[in-house]
Coordinates of C-alpha atoms in Angstrom, one line a residue:
T7 CA -155.5 -211.9 75.8
A8 CA -158.8 -213.8 75.5
Y9 CA -160.5 -210.9 77.3
E10 CA -159.3 -208.3 74.7
A11 CA -160.2 -210.6 71.8
A12 CA -163.6 -211.3 73.3
K13 CA -164.4 -207.5 73.5
R14 CA -164.0 -207.4 69.7
V15 CA -166.6 -210.2 69.2
K16 CA -170.2 -209.0 69.0
I17 CA -172.4 -211.6 70.7
E18 CA -176.0 -211.4 71.8
Y19 CA -177.1 -213.4 74.7
E20 CA -180.1 -213.9 76.9
P21 CA -179.1 -213.9 80.6
L22 CA -180.4 -216.9 82.5
P23 CA -182.7 -216.3 85.3
P24 CA -181.0 -216.5 88.7
V25 CA -181.3 -219.8 90.5
T26 CA -181.3 -219.6 94.3
T27 CA -182.5 -222.9 95.5
L28 CA -181.9 -226.6 94.6
E29 CA -185.6 -226.9 93.7
E30 CA -185.2 -224.1 91.1
A31 CA -182.1 -225.7 89.7
L32 CA -183.8 -229.1 89.3
R33 CA -186.8 -227.5 87.5
S34 CA -184.6 -225.5 85.2
D35 CA -184.5 -226.3 81.5
G36 CA -180.8 -225.4 81.2
P37 CA -177.5 -225.6 83.1
T38 CA -177.5 -223.8 86.4
V39 CA -174.3 -224.9 88.2
H40 CA -171.8 -222.3 87.0
P41 CA -172.4 -218.8 85.7
A42 CA -169.6 -219.1 83.1
G43 CA -170.9 -222.4 81.9
N44 CA -174.4 -221.0 81.6
V45 CA -173.3 -218.0 79.6
A46 CA -170.9 -220.0 77.5
A47 CA -173.7 -222.5 76.7
R48 CA -176.0 -219.8 75.4
F49 CA -173.1 -218.2 73.4
T50 CA -172.3 -221.5 71.8
Q51 CA -175.9 -222.0 70.7
R52 CA -175.9 -218.6 69.0
V53 CA -172.3 -218.4 67.7
G54 CA -171.5 -222.0 67.1
D55 CA -167.9 -221.4 68.2
P56 CA -167.0 -222.7 71.7
A57 CA -163.8 -220.7 71.9
A58 CA -165.6 -217.4 71.1
A59 CA -168.3 -218.4 73.4
L60 CA -166.0 -219.0 76.4
A61 CA -164.2 -215.7 75.7
G62 CA -167.5 -213.9 75.4
A63 CA -168.7 -215.5 78.6
E64 CA -165.6 -214.2 80.5
V65 CA -166.3 -210.7 79.2
V66 CA -169.9 -210.9 80.5
L67 CA -168.8 -212.3 83.9
R68 CA -166.3 -209.5 84.3
E69 CA -169.1 -207.0 83.7
H70 CA -171.5 -208.6 86.2
F71 CA -169.1 -209.9 88.9
H72 CA -168.9 -207.3 91.7
V73 CA -167.5 -207.0 95.2
H74 CA -169.6 -209.2 97.6
R75 CA -169.5 -210.6 101.1
P76 CA -170.1 -214.4 101.2
G77 CA -169.5 -214.6 105.0
E78 CA -169.5 -212.3 108.0
R79 CA -165.9 -211.1 107.6
T80 CA -164.9 -212.4 104.1
V81 CA -165.2 -210.1 101.2
V82 CA -164.5 -211.2 97.6
V83 CA -163.0 -208.5 95.5
P84 CA -162.7 -209.1 91.7
T85 CA -159.1 -208.3 90.7
W86 CA -160.4 -205.6 88.2
R87 CA -162.5 -203.7 90.8
E88 CA -161.4 -201.3 93.6
Y89 CA -162.4 -201.7 97.2
T90 CA -161.3 -200.1 100.5
P91 CA -161.5 -202.8 103.2
A92 CA -162.5 -202.4 106.8
P93 CA -159.9 -203.5 109.3
E94 CA -161.8 -206.7 110.4
E95 CA -162.5 -207.9 106.8
I96 CA -160.7 -210.8 105.1
I97 CA -160.1 -209.7 101.5
L98 CA -160.0 -212.4 98.8
L99 CA -158.8 -211.0 95.4
L100 CA -160.4 -213.2 92.8
D101 CA -160.4 -213.6 89.1
P102 CA -162.5 -216.8 88.6
G103 CA -161.9 -217.0 84.8
M104 CA -163.6 -220.1 83.6
A105 CA -163.2 -221.9 87.0
F106 CA -166.0 -222.6 89.5
G107 CA -165.8 -220.5 92.6
T108 CA -167.0 -216.9 92.7
G109 CA -168.3 -217.0 96.3
L110 CA -171.9 -216.5 95.0
H111 CA -173.0 -220.2 95.0
P112 CA -174.9 -221.2 98.2
T113 CA -172.6 -224.1 98.9
T114 CA -169.5 -221.8 98.7
R115 CA -171.2 -219.2 101.0
L116 CA -172.0 -222.0 103.5
C117 CA -168.3 -223.2 103.4
V118 CA -167.0 -219.7 103.9
R119 CA -169.3 -219.1 106.9
E120 CA -168.3 -222.4 108.5
M121 CA -164.6 -221.7 107.8
E122 CA -164.9 -218.3 109.5
R123 CA -166.0 -220.2 112.6
R124 CA -163.7 -223.2 112.5
V125 CA -160.4 -222.5 110.8
R126 CA -157.7 -221.7 113.3
A127 CA -154.1 -220.6 113.0
G128 CA -151.7 -223.6 112.4
M129 CA -154.3 -225.9 110.9
A130 CA -153.7 -228.0 107.8
V131 CA -156.6 -227.7 105.3
L132 CA -157.6 -229.7 102.2
D133 CA -159.6 -228.0 99.5
L134 CA -160.9 -230.8 97.3
G135 CA -162.4 -229.4 94.1
T136 CA -160.7 -226.0 94.6
G137 CA -162.1 -224.3 91.4
S138 CA -160.9 -220.7 91.6
G139 CA -159.1 -221.4 94.9
I140 CA -161.4 -219.3 96.9
L141 CA -161.7 -221.6 100.0
A142 CA -157.9 -222.5 100.0
I143 CA -157.0 -218.8 99.9
L144 CA -159.5 -218.0 102.7
A145 CA -158.0 -220.8 104.8
A146 CA -154.5 -219.4 104.3
K147 CA -155.6 -215.9 105.1
M148 CA -157.1 -217.2 108.3
G149 CA -153.8 -218.6 109.4
A150 CA -153.7 -222.2 108.1
R151 CA -150.1 -223.3 108.0
R152 CA -150.6 -225.5 105.0
V153 CA -153.4 -225.8 102.4
L154 CA -153.6 -228.4 99.7
A155 CA -155.9 -227.3 96.9
L156 CA -156.8 -230.1 94.4
D157 CA -158.9 -230.1 91.3
T158 CA -159.3 -232.4 88.3
D159 CA -159.8 -229.6 85.9
S160 CA -156.6 -228.1 84.4
V161 CA -158.2 -224.7 83.9
A162 CA -159.2 -224.6 87.5
V163 CA -155.7 -225.5 88.6
E164 CA -154.2 -222.7 86.5
V165 CA -156.8 -220.2 87.7
A166 CA -156.4 -221.2 91.3
Q167 CA -152.6 -220.9 91.1
E168 CA -153.0 -217.3 89.7
N169 CA -155.4 -216.4 92.5
V170 CA -153.2 -217.8 95.1
E171 CA -150.3 -215.7 93.8
A172 CA -152.5 -212.6 93.6
N173 CA -153.4 -213.0 97.2
G174 CA -149.8 -213.5 98.4
V175 CA -150.5 -216.9 100.0
G176 CA -148.2 -219.0 97.8
L177 CA -146.1 -220.2 100.8
Q178 CA -149.1 -221.8 102.5
V179 CA -151.2 -223.0 99.5
E180 CA -150.1 -225.7 97.1
V181 CA -152.3 -226.1 94.1
E182 CA -152.2 -229.5 92.4
M183 CA -154.0 -231.5 89.7
G184 CA -155.7 -234.4 91.5
S185 CA -158.5 -235.8 93.6
L186 CA -159.0 -238.2 96.5
P187 CA -156.3 -240.7 95.7
L188 CA -153.7 -237.9 96.0
A189 CA -155.4 -236.6 99.2
A190 CA -155.2 -240.1 100.7
Q191 CA -151.4 -240.1 100.4
D192 CA -151.3 -237.6 103.4
P193 CA -149.7 -234.7 101.5
L194 CA -150.5 -232.4 104.4
G195 CA -148.3 -234.5 106.7
L196 CA -151.1 -235.0 109.2
E197 CA -149.9 -238.5 110.1
R198 CA -146.3 -237.4 110.5
S199 CA -147.3 -234.5 112.8
R200 CA -149.2 -236.7 115.3

């Protein structure tokens, strides 16, 4: 696997300083949107090999990605870590790989908190720009009858599908390559159900 191969590659890197606000991100000299992208960019500068850089970035992310709570009840558990949940917690097993969506970004945390308040059993949910599938999985675990998870990045689609399967929500969540034009075709059947 890429993870095993990356463990054999010796790469030095400088961790980027954490960015917690939009103002900090705008003042930053380098990329700040995605941890994997940040780490991979630094590896590429030092190593010169983008494939090794991405593999190395994934190793670093695995070491630093821990169990965390992006919402009141939602707990993100990396697939390689152990966690004993409390009865009221919604557990999301996640391996973000190189896709966006660890639950650490402020916008993801905001979405998780709003979803905890608003998603109800039987709803249809569209996750546009699904990344790792974190929000689609949460919607399904909260009782959404149908979730369409779309992304334009083939890596994200693959990662999201793997995470959907790991969470046992494959019957509710459909992961597809696409964006707004596909969403506009009413794939959730909202018009038909009115």
